[in-house]
Amino acid sequence: MSAMVVDPPSSSASTSPWVEKYRPRLLCDVVGNVETVSRLECIAVDGNMPNLILCGPPGTGKTTSVHALARALLGSEKSYKSAVLELNASDSRGIDVVRSKIKMFAQSKVNLPPGRHKIVILDEADAMTSSAQQALRRTMEVYSSTTRFCLACNVSSKIIEPIQSRAAILRYSRLSDEEVLARLKVVCAAEEVSYADDGLEAIIFTSEGDMRNGLNNLQATYEGFGFVNATNVFKVCDQPHPTVVKRIIKGCLENETKLAMKELETLFNSGYSSLDIIGTLFKVTKASDMPEGVKLEYLREIGERAKRASLDEDENTCDEFREKWHRKQKSLMN
């Protein structure tokens, strides 16, 4: 099936990113993290929403869940638009934003159903400065009767403890392969995407439980080639092909060191960085069928090489900077 050639779709075939087009609007449509989403459904039924901290890897549905919860609580779209303020804290992370935008929104008057509150959604909240978080803590206290806060972050430990103690913490985990595959098939059916099974497997492999990444890779592959198979996916994602990496691991297991080194040199000469190759080695080894003790030893060695490779890259960058700086000093002296 990899030899099949299909004309890429026309530019009019898709008018918006599939990530946004197929973003769930109801809590029941959110994929994965069933226990966490069920807690949000209970909050929607009860109607009394506490301050929330949603933490977990990217692309697991944190922000989507908050917006779905806001729609369930506020009812009409008009109330949703007027009573929800969303800020990306990685861009608007200073104390001035808390004192101006957030405080002004908390003070504003909005007509809402009885017992409902205005909602402030702070995405990437772990990027906020410490002073901004301290100001936010005070704002949460003063306007607790009218406004609720939802903080989405990757690492909850970067949120100061006074805020953590004022909020319920919900944790999200990466989506399973089955959950990602099910949603990919739904999108493929809706968009009439031609695909091979190994293409969807490749998307699952590259996405690593990140639904947003998986849908973006699916759309990019389809619009670029018109057909989704493993070869096209890895061309778009620009990652070493797992088949080649499997041959490297097999050569190591069977003491065919020369064969493994030859495959490794082929990957390196193809333009992949050492970190790209090491990352794919880790994922393939983790999913491979080998004795548990051997797998752990391989993963330990791969992790050590990843550490050394990252340090080498940093050192090379510093060396280049030093050379440029010395050249500049010499030019100024001359």
Tab-separated table of N, CA, C and O in Angstrom, residues 73-189:
chain	number	residue	atom	x	y	z
A	73	LEU	N	-21.685	24.808	32.938
A	73	LEU	CA	-22.120	25.582	34.094
A	73	LEU	C	-22.917	26.821	33.710
A	73	LEU	O	-23.909	27.157	34.352
A	74	LEU	N	-22.479	27.502	32.641
A	74	LEU	CA	-23.069	28.793	32.297
A	74	LEU	C	-24.253	28.674	31.345
A	74	LEU	O	-25.008	29.634	31.190
A	75	GLY	N	-24.394	27.536	30.718
A	75	GLY	CA	-25.581	27.324	29.884
A	75	GLY	C	-25.469	27.952	28.514
A	75	GLY	O	-24.882	27.376	27.597
A	76	SER	N	-26.010	29.154	28.332
A	76	SER	CA	-26.081	29.781	27.010
A	76	SER	C	-24.703	30.236	26.538
A	76	SER	O	-23.803	30.514	27.330
A	77	GLU	N	-24.551	30.327	25.220
A	77	GLU	CA	-23.297	30.782	24.628
A	77	GLU	C	-23.027	32.242	24.969
A	77	GLU	O	-21.864	32.656	25.115
A	78	LYS	N	-24.097	33.017	25.128
A	78	LYS	CA	-23.941	34.429	25.480
A	78	LYS	C	-23.312	34.571	26.861
A	78	LYS	O	-22.376	35.361	27.070
A	79	SER	N	-23.800	33.801	27.817
A	79	SER	CA	-23.220	33.838	29.162
A	79	SER	C	-21.784	33.350	29.154
A	79	SER	O	-20.917	33.895	29.850
A	80	TYR	N	-21.525	32.323	28.343
A	80	TYR	CA	-20.170	31.773	28.251
A	80	TYR	C	-19.186	32.829	27.747
A	80	TYR	O	-18.094	32.997	28.300
A	81	LYS	N	-19.569	33.547	26.708
A	81	LYS	CA	-18.663	34.548	26.133
A	81	LYS	C	-18.431	35.730	27.065
A	81	LYS	O	-17.335	36.300	27.094
A	82	SER	N	-19.444	36.107	27.822
A	82	SER	CA	-19.300	37.284	28.679
A	82	SER	C	-18.692	36.969	30.043
A	82	SER	O	-18.129	37.853	30.694
A	83	ALA	N	-18.787	35.707	30.476
A	83	ALA	CA	-18.374	35.366	31.843
A	83	ALA	C	-17.097	34.546	31.904
A	83	ALA	O	-16.713	34.085	32.982
A	84	VAL	N	-16.431	34.335	30.768
A	84	VAL	CA	-15.195	33.554	30.756
A	84	VAL	C	-14.065	34.415	30.208
A	84	VAL	O	-14.178	34.999	29.128
A	85	LEU	N	-12.989	34.518	30.957
A	85	LEU	CA	-11.779	35.217	30.522
A	85	LEU	C	-10.658	34.194	30.430
A	85	LEU	O	-10.329	33.528	31.413
A	86	GLU	N	-10.068	34.074	29.227
A	86	GLU	CA	-8.957	33.136	29.040
A	86	GLU	C	-7.689	33.913	28.728
A	86	GLU	O	-7.670	34.776	27.856
A	87	LEU	N	-6.634	33.601	29.438
A	87	LEU	CA	-5.331	34.207	29.221
A	87	LEU	C	-4.288	33.111	29.138
A	87	LEU	O	-4.373	32.111	29.860
A	88	ASN	N	-3.320	33.298	28.252
A	88	ASN	CA	-2.190	32.376	28.205
A	88	ASN	C	-1.094	32.956	29.072
A	88	ASN	O	-0.473	33.952	28.726
A	89	ALA	N	-0.887	32.349	30.213
A	89	ALA	CA	0.020	32.921	31.199
A	89	ALA	C	1.468	32.907	30.740
A	89	ALA	O	2.298	33.624	31.298
A	90	SER	N	1.810	32.102	29.716
A	90	SER	CA	3.183	32.116	29.223
A	90	SER	C	3.486	33.418	28.482
A	90	SER	O	4.634	33.826	28.381
A	91	ASP	N	2.443	34.075	27.944
A	91	ASP	CA	2.614	35.381	27.309
A	91	ASP	C	2.311	36.501	28.296
A	91	ASP	O	3.055	37.466	28.416
A	92	SER	N	1.151	36.387	28.965
A	92	SER	CA	0.715	37.418	29.920
A	92	SER	C	0.966	36.914	31.330
A	92	SER	O	0.069	36.417	32.003
A	93	ARG	N	2.208	36.970	31.763
A	93	ARG	CA	2.560	36.326	33.023
A	93	ARG	C	3.039	37.298	34.090
A	93	ARG	O	3.460	36.871	35.156
A	94	GLY	N	3.043	38.589	33.805
A	94	GLY	CA	3.540	39.556	34.762
A	94	GLY	C	2.488	39.998	35.761
A	94	GLY	O	1.293	39.730	35.618
A	95	ILE	N	2.940	40.704	36.775
A	95	ILE	CA	2.040	41.158	37.828
A	95	ILE	C	1.051	42.194	37.311
A	95	ILE	O	-0.064	42.321	37.808
A	96	ASP	N	1.435	42.950	36.268
A	96	ASP	CA	0.549	43.974	35.719
A	96	ASP	C	-0.717	43.360	35.131
A	96	ASP	O	-1.794	43.957	35.185
A	97	VAL	N	-0.584	42.172	34.537
A	97	VAL	CA	-1.756	41.506	33.952
A	97	VAL	C	-2.746	41.130	35.048
A	97	VAL	O	-3.962	41.285	34.896
A	98	VAL	N	-2.235	40.640	36.178
A	98	VAL	CA	-3.107	40.273	37.288
A	98	VAL	C	-3.808	41.509	37.836
A	98	VAL	O	-5.014	41.496	38.139
A	99	ARG	N	-3.059	42.597	37.942
A	99	ARG	CA	-3.621	43.809	38.522
A	99	ARG	C	-4.583	44.512	37.589
A	99	ARG	O	-5.481	45.232	38.037
A	100	SER	N	-4.410	44.347	36.285
A	100	SER	CA	-5.264	45.065	35.333
A	100	SER	C	-6.358	44.163	34.770
A	100	SER	O	-7.521	44.247	35.169
A	101	LYS	N	-5.996	43.247	33.862
A	101	LYS	CA	-6.997	42.446	33.153
A	101	LYS	C	-7.817	41.569	34.096
A	101	LYS	O	-9.055	41.589	34.073
A	102	ILE	N	-7.133	40.790	34.926
A	102	ILE	CA	-7.847	39.842	35.778
A	102	ILE	C	-8.675	40.565	36.836
A	102	ILE	O	-9.843	40.236	37.073
A	103	LYS	N	-8.089	41.576	37.455
A	103	LYS	CA	-8.810	42.305	38.501
A	103	LYS	C	-10.009	43.051	37.932
A	103	LYS	O	-11.097	43.063	38.526
A	104	MET	N	-9.845	43.661	36.746
A	104	MET	CA	-10.963	44.374	36.113
A	104	MET	C	-12.083	43.407	35.747
A	104	MET	O	-13.265	43.714	35.912
A	105	PHE	N	-11.713	42.225	35.255
A	105	PHE	CA	-12.730	41.232	34.906
A	105	PHE	C	-13.461	40.754	36.161
A	105	PHE	O	-14.686	40.583	36.150
A	106	ALA	N	-12.722	40.540	37.245
A	106	ALA	CA	-13.346	40.087	38.492
A	106	ALA	C	-14.294	41.134	39.059
A	106	ALA	O	-15.301	40.798	39.687
A	107	GLN	N	-13.995	42.419	38.819
A	107	GLN	CA	-14.836	43.498	39.336
A	107	GLN	C	-16.055	43.767	38.463
A	107	GLN	O	-17.025	44.364	38.925
A	108	SER	N	-16.002	43.337	37.198
A	108	SER	CA	-17.093	43.645	36.264
A	108	SER	C	-18.366	42.897	36.647
A	108	SER	O	-18.322	41.801	37.229
A	109	LYS	N	-19.503	43.481	36.269
A	109	LYS	CA	-20.804	42.886	36.585
A	109	LYS	C	-21.338	42.153	35.366
A	109	LYS	O	-21.409	42.710	34.272
A	110	VAL	N	-21.714	40.899	35.555
A	110	VAL	CA	-22.231	40.067	34.468
A	110	VAL	C	-23.486	39.358	34.972
A	110	VAL	O	-23.513	38.838	36.096
A	111	ASN	N	-24.527	39.350	34.148
A	111	ASN	CA	-25.767	38.659	34.506
A	111	ASN	C	-25.619	37.161	34.253
A	111	ASN	O	-25.435	36.729	33.111
A	112	LEU	N	-25.689	36.381	35.330
A	112	LEU	CA	-25.505	34.942	35.237
A	112	LEU	C	-26.648	34.228	35.942
A	112	LEU	O	-27.348	34.818	36.767
A	113	PRO	N	-26.842	32.952	35.613
A	113	PRO	CA	-27.847	32.167	36.349
A	113	PRO	C	-27.512	32.128	37.838
A	113	PRO	O	-26.346	32.261	38.222
A	114	PRO	N	-28.514	31.960	38.684
A	114	PRO	CA	-28.280	31.937	40.139
A	114	PRO	C	-27.256	30.868	40.527
A	114	PRO	O	-27.292	29.730	40.035
A	115	GLY	N	-26.330	31.235	41.412
A	115	GLY	CA	-25.345	30.285	41.912
A	115	GLY	C	-24.170	30.052	41.005
A	115	GLY	O	-23.299	29.224	41.320
A	116	ARG	N	-24.115	30.760	39.873
A	116	ARG	CA	-23.006	30.594	38.941
A	116	ARG	C	-21.985	31.717	39.119
A	116	ARG	O	-22.296	32.787	39.634
A	117	HIS	N	-20.732	31.469	38.665
A	117	HIS	CA	-19.652	32.418	38.857
A	117	HIS	C	-18.966	32.720	37.528
A	117	HIS	O	-19.015	31.907	36.593
A	118	LYS	N	-18.318	33.855	37.479
A	118	LYS	CA	-17.424	34.142	36.361
A	118	LYS	C	-16.205	33.220	36.470
A	118	LYS	O	-15.832	32.798	37.566
A	119	ILE	N	-15.602	32.924	35.332
A	119	ILE	CA	-14.500	31.956	35.310
A	119	ILE	C	-13.297	32.576	34.615
A	119	ILE	O	-13.406	33.084	33.494
A	120	VAL	N	-12.155	32.531	35.268
A	120	VAL	CA	-10.881	32.968	34.685
A	120	VAL	C	-10.050	31.726	34.398
A	120	VAL	O	-9.770	30.929	35.309
A	121	ILE	N	-9.673	31.539	33.133
A	121	ILE	CA	-8.865	30.393	32.716
A	121	ILE	C	-7.454	30.884	32.415
A	121	ILE	O	-7.254	31.712	31.522
A	122	LEU	N	-6.486	30.379	33.151
A	122	LEU	CA	-5.078	30.730	32.941
A	122	LEU	C	-4.344	29.509	32.403
A	122	LEU	O	-4.098	28.547	33.139
A	123	ASP	N	-4.038	29.536	31.118
A	123	ASP	CA	-3.304	28.434	30.493
A	123	ASP	C	-1.807	28.637	30.710
A	123	ASP	O	-1.334	29.772	30.771
A	124	GLU	N	-1.070	27.538	30.789
A	124	GLU	CA	0.380	27.600	31.053
A	124	GLU	C	0.664	28.415	32.311
A	124	GLU	O	1.569	29.253	32.340
A	125	ALA	N	-0.097	28.182	33.357
A	125	ALA	CA	0.025	28.981	34.580
A	125	ALA	C	1.360	28.780	35.277
A	125	ALA	O	1.787	29.642	36.058
A	126	ASP	N	2.047	27.664	35.019
A	126	ASP	CA	3.340	27.443	35.665
A	126	ASP	C	4.422	28.367	35.120
A	126	ASP	O	5.541	28.381	35.642
A	127	ALA	N	4.102	29.152	34.068
A	127	ALA	CA	5.062	30.116	33.535
A	127	ALA	C	4.921	31.493	34.178
A	127	ALA	O	5.689	32.400	33.869
A	128	MET	N	3.940	31.650	35.058
A	128	MET	CA	3.745	32.941	35.713
A	128	MET	C	4.878	33.220	36.707
A	128	MET	O	5.383	32.310	37.358
A	129	THR	N	5.246	34.482	36.808
A	129	THR	CA	6.276	34.870	37.767
A	129	THR	C	5.753	34.713	39.189
A	129	THR	O	4.542	34.684	39.422
A	130	SER	N	6.672	34.640	40.133
A	130	SER	CA	6.288	34.463	41.533
A	130	SER	C	5.479	35.654	42.047
A	130	SER	O	4.491	35.474	42.763
A	131	SER	N	5.885	36.857	41.658
A	131	SER	CA	5.151	38.052	42.107
A	131	SER	C	3.736	38.071	41.542
A	131	SER	O	2.778	38.462	42.222
A	132	ALA	N	3.585	37.616	40.279
A	132	ALA	CA	2.255	37.570	39.679
A	132	ALA	C	1.379	36.536	40.383
A	132	ALA	O	0.181	36.758	40.599
A	133	GLN	N	1.965	35.415	40.773
A	133	GLN	CA	1.198	34.401	41.497
A	133	GLN	C	0.780	34.895	42.879
A	133	GLN	O	-0.325	34.596	43.345
A	134	GLN	N	1.643	35.666	43.525
A	134	GLN	CA	1.276	36.227	44.820
A	134	GLN	C	0.115	37.209	44.682
A	134	GLN	O	-0.818	37.219	45.504
A	135	ALA	N	0.160	38.034	43.621
A	135	ALA	CA	-0.939	38.969	43.374
A	135	ALA	C	-2.220	38.215	43.032
A	135	ALA	O	-3.324	38.603	43.451
A	136	LEU	N	-2.078	37.119	42.278
A	136	LEU	CA	-3.243	36.306	41.928
A	136	LEU	C	-3.858	35.671	43.173
A	136	LEU	O	-5.085	35.580	43.286
A	137	ARG	N	-3.024	35.240	44.103
A	137	ARG	CA	-3.528	34.652	45.348
A	137	ARG	C	-4.447	35.635	46.073
A	137	ARG	O	-5.531	35.268	46.530
A	138	ARG	N	-4.028	36.882	46.149
A	138	ARG	CA	-4.842	37.889	46.825
A	138	ARG	C	-6.139	38.153	46.063
A	138	ARG	O	-7.210	38.296	46.664
A	139	THR	N	-6.054	38.182	44.746
A	139	THR	CA	-7.251	38.391	43.923
A	139	THR	C	-8.247	37.250	44.108
A	139	THR	O	-9.461	37.465	44.175
A	140	MET	N	-7.748	36.031	44.202
A	140	MET	CA	-8.620	34.872	44.418
A	140	MET	C	-9.359	34.997	45.753
A	140	MET	O	-10.525	34.600	45.867
A	141	GLU	N	-8.700	35.548	46.746
A	141	GLU	CA	-9.336	35.722	48.051
A	141	GLU	C	-10.433	36.780	48.013
A	141	GLU	O	-11.556	36.556	48.467
A	142	VAL	N	-10.093	37.938	47.438
A	142	VAL	CA	-11.003	39.097	47.485
A	142	VAL	C	-12.272	38.838	46.689
A	142	VAL	O	-13.384	39.201	47.110
A	143	TYR	N	-12.144	38.190	45.523
A	143	TYR	CA	-13.293	38.035	44.623
A	143	TYR	C	-13.807	36.598	44.586
A	143	TYR	O	-14.385	36.163	43.583
A	144	SER	N	-13.631	35.873	45.671
A	144	SER	CA	-14.057	34.472	45.717
A	144	SER	C	-15.574	34.313	45.609
A	144	SER	O	-16.066	33.261	45.191
A	145	SER	N	-16.335	35.343	45.957
A	145	SER	CA	-17.797	35.237	45.915
A	145	SER	C	-18.362	35.356	44.509
A	145	SER	O	-19.491	34.929	44.251
A	146	THR	N	-17.587	35.909	43.573
A	146	THR	CA	-18.110	36.136	42.215
A	146	THR	C	-17.302	35.440	41.125
A	146	THR	O	-17.805	35.270	40.013
A	147	THR	N	-16.073	35.057	41.415
A	147	THR	CA	-15.177	34.577	40.361
A	147	THR	C	-14.462	33.309	40.795
A	147	THR	O	-14.045	33.187	41.950
A	148	ARG	N	-14.338	32.364	39.860
A	148	ARG	CA	-13.566	31.150	40.084
A	148	ARG	C	-12.397	31.108	39.098
A	148	ARG	O	-12.497	31.612	37.990
A	149	PHE	N	-11.306	30.469	39.516
A	149	PHE	CA	-10.079	30.446	38.727
A	149	PHE	C	-9.721	29.006	38.361
A	149	PHE	O	-9.762	28.111	39.217
A	150	CYS	N	-9.360	28.820	37.083
A	150	CYS	CA	-8.882	27.522	36.601
A	150	CYS	C	-7.480	27.716	36.043
A	150	CYS	O	-7.291	28.469	35.077
A	151	LEU	N	-6.516	27.045	36.618
A	151	LEU	CA	-5.127	27.151	36.196
A	151	LEU	C	-4.713	25.840	35.545
A	151	LEU	O	-4.745	24.783	36.186
A	152	ALA	N	-4.340	25.911	34.271
A	152	ALA	CA	-3.849	24.734	33.555
A	152	ALA	C	-2.331	24.827	33.463
A	152	ALA	O	-1.790	25.869	33.086
A	153	CYS	N	-1.650	23.757	33.825
A	153	CYS	CA	-0.185	23.792	33.835
A	153	CYS	C	0.357	22.391	33.553
A	153	CYS	O	-0.364	21.395	33.632
A	154	ASN	N	1.641	22.335	33.220
A	154	ASN	CA	2.297	21.055	32.999
A	154	ASN	C	2.842	20.475	34.297
A	154	ASN	O	2.851	19.263	34.490
A	155	VAL	N	3.307	21.342	35.191
A	155	VAL	CA	3.893	20.899	36.466
A	155	VAL	C	3.262	21.700	37.596
A	155	VAL	O	3.456	22.916	37.682
A	156	SER	N	2.530	21.040	38.481
A	156	SER	CA	1.823	21.751	39.554
A	156	SER	C	2.771	22.293	40.617
A	156	SER	O	2.433	23.232	41.340
A	157	SER	N	3.966	21.708	40.725
A	157	SER	CA	4.907	22.156	41.753
A	157	SER	C	5.417	23.570	41.497
A	157	SER	O	5.974	24.197	42.406
A	158	LYS	N	5.242	24.075	40.266
A	158	LYS	CA	5.673	25.440	39.958
A	158	LYS	C	4.623	26.476	40.345
A	158	LYS	O	4.851	27.668	40.187
A	159	ILE	N	3.481	26.020	40.807
A	159	ILE	CA	2.458	26.920	41.354
A	159	ILE	C	2.726	27.075	42.851
A	159	ILE	O	2.942	26.081	43.551
A	160	ILE	N	2.714	28.293	43.348
A	160	ILE	CA	3.037	28.523	44.758
A	160	ILE	C	2.027	27.820	45.661
A	160	ILE	O	0.857	27.652	45.313
A	161	GLU	N	2.490	27.424	46.824
A	161	GLU	CA	1.649	26.632	47.737
A	161	GLU	C	0.383	27.363	48.197
A	161	GLU	O	-0.662	26.722	48.351
A	162	PRO	N	0.415	28.688	48.433
A	162	PRO	CA	-0.844	29.357	48.816
A	162	PRO	C	-1.953	29.203	47.779
A	162	PRO	O	-3.129	29.125	48.148
A	163	ILE	N	-1.595	29.158	46.489
A	163	ILE	CA	-2.613	28.946	45.450
A	163	ILE	C	-3.034	27.481	45.439
A	163	ILE	O	-4.223	27.162	45.289
A	164	GLN	N	-2.067	26.577	45.582
A	164	GLN	CA	-2.410	25.150	45.596
A	164	GLN	C	-3.390	24.826	46.719
A	164	GLN	O	-4.305	24.013	46.540
A	165	SER	N	-3.215	25.462	47.869
A	165	SER	CA	-4.097	25.172	49.000
A	165	SER	C	-5.495	25.733	48.808
A	165	SER	O	-6.429	25.310	49.508
A	166	ARG	N	-5.660	26.668	47.879
A	166	ARG	CA	-6.972	27.267	47.616
A	166	ARG	C	-7.683	26.625	46.437
A	166	ARG	O	-8.741	27.095	46.022
A	167	ALA	N	-7.115	25.594	45.863
A	167	ALA	CA	-7.689	24.993	44.658
A	167	ALA	C	-7.676	23.475	44.750
A	167	ALA	O	-6.851	22.879	45.454
A	168	ALA	N	-8.617	22.867	44.031
A	168	ALA	CA	-8.615	21.412	43.877
A	168	ALA	C	-7.690	21.057	42.717
A	168	ALA	O	-7.781	21.646	41.633
A	169	ILE	N	-6.792	20.113	42.939
A	169	ILE	CA	-5.806	19.734	41.921
A	169	ILE	C	-6.281	18.474	41.205
A	169	ILE	O	-6.519	17.438	41.832
A	170	LEU	N	-6.434	18.574	39.888
A	170	LEU	CA	-6.821	17.434	39.049
A	170	LEU	C	-5.651	17.103	38.129
A	170	LEU	O	-5.115	17.994	37.464
A	171	ARG	N	-5.286	15.837	38.081
A	171	ARG	CA	-4.109	15.435	37.307
A	171	ARG	C	-4.520	14.664	36.050
A	171	ARG	O	-5.377	13.784	36.100
A	172	TYR	N	-3.875	15.031	34.939
A	172	TYR	CA	-4.106	14.391	33.650
A	172	TYR	C	-2.872	13.585	33.271
A	172	TYR	O	-1.737	13.988	33.545
A	173	SER	N	-3.096	12.451	32.644
A	173	SER	CA	-1.996	11.613	32.157
A	173	SER	C	-2.058	11.522	30.636
A	173	SER	O	-3.060	11.900	30.018
A	174	ARG	N	-0.996	11.052	30.038
A	174	ARG	CA	-0.959	10.895	28.577
A	174	ARG	C	-2.039	9.913	28.131
A	174	ARG	O	-2.355	8.961	28.836
A	175	LEU	N	-2.559	10.148	26.943
A	175	LEU	CA	-3.612	9.286	26.416
A	175	LEU	C	-3.024	7.959	25.958
A	175	LEU	O	-1.880	7.896	25.489
A	176	SER	N	-3.804	6.908	26.082
A	176	SER	CA	-3.348	5.595	25.630
A	176	SER	C	-3.397	5.524	24.108
A	176	SER	O	-4.069	6.321	23.440
A	177	ASP	N	-2.676	4.555	23.557
A	177	ASP	CA	-2.659	4.374	22.098
A	177	ASP	C	-4.069	4.105	21.569
A	177	ASP	O	-4.440	4.595	20.489
A	178	GLU	N	-4.855	3.332	22.308
A	178	GLU	CA	-6.213	3.001	21.853
A	178	GLU	C	-7.091	4.247	21.796
A	178	GLU	O	-7.891	4.411	20.864
A	179	GLU	N	-6.940	5.140	22.776
A	179	GLU	CA	-7.744	6.364	22.804
A	179	GLU	C	-7.386	7.294	21.657
A	179	GLU	O	-8.261	7.872	21.002
A	180	VAL	N	-6.095	7.424	21.390
A	180	VAL	CA	-5.666	8.269	20.269
A	180	VAL	C	-6.122	7.661	18.948
A	180	VAL	O	-6.616	8.370	18.056
A	181	LEU	N	-5.971	6.352	18.797
A	181	LEU	CA	-6.368	5.684	17.560
A	181	LEU	C	-7.856	5.850	17.280
A	181	LEU	O	-8.260	6.119	16.136
A	182	ALA	N	-8.679	5.722	18.313
A	182	ALA	CA	-10.128	5.847	18.125
A	182	ALA	C	-10.488	7.237	17.599
A	182	ALA	O	-11.308	7.365	16.681
A	183	ARG	N	-9.882	8.288	18.160
A	183	ARG	CA	-10.205	9.638	17.697
A	183	ARG	C	-9.637	9.897	16.295
A	183	ARG	O	-10.272	10.571	15.480
A	184	LEU	N	-8.460	9.360	15.995
A	184	LEU	CA	-7.896	9.514	14.652
A	184	LEU	C	-8.815	8.898	13.602
A	184	LEU	O	-9.022	9.476	12.524
A	185	LYS	N	-9.386	7.739	13.908
A	185	LYS	CA	-10.288	7.089	12.954
A	185	LYS	C	-11.565	7.897	12.753
A	185	LYS	O	-12.100	7.959	11.640
A	186	VAL	N	-12.048	8.529	13.828
A	186	VAL	CA	-13.243	9.380	13.706
A	186	VAL	C	-12.957	10.555	12.774
A	186	VAL	O	-13.758	10.883	11.886
A	187	VAL	N	-11.799	11.189	12.943
A	187	VAL	CA	-11.436	12.331	12.100
A	187	VAL	C	-11.199	11.874	10.660
A	187	VAL	O	-11.615	12.552	9.707
A	188	CYS	N	-10.556	10.743	10.472
A	188	CYS	CA	-10.314	10.223	9.118
A	188	CYS	C	-11.628	9.953	8.394
A	188	CYS	O	-11.769	10.247	7.199
A	189	ALA	N	-12.609	9.404	9.121
A	189	ALA	CA	-13.905	9.142	8.503
A	189	ALA	C	-14.615	10.444	8.144
A	189	ALA	O	-15.216	10.557	7.075
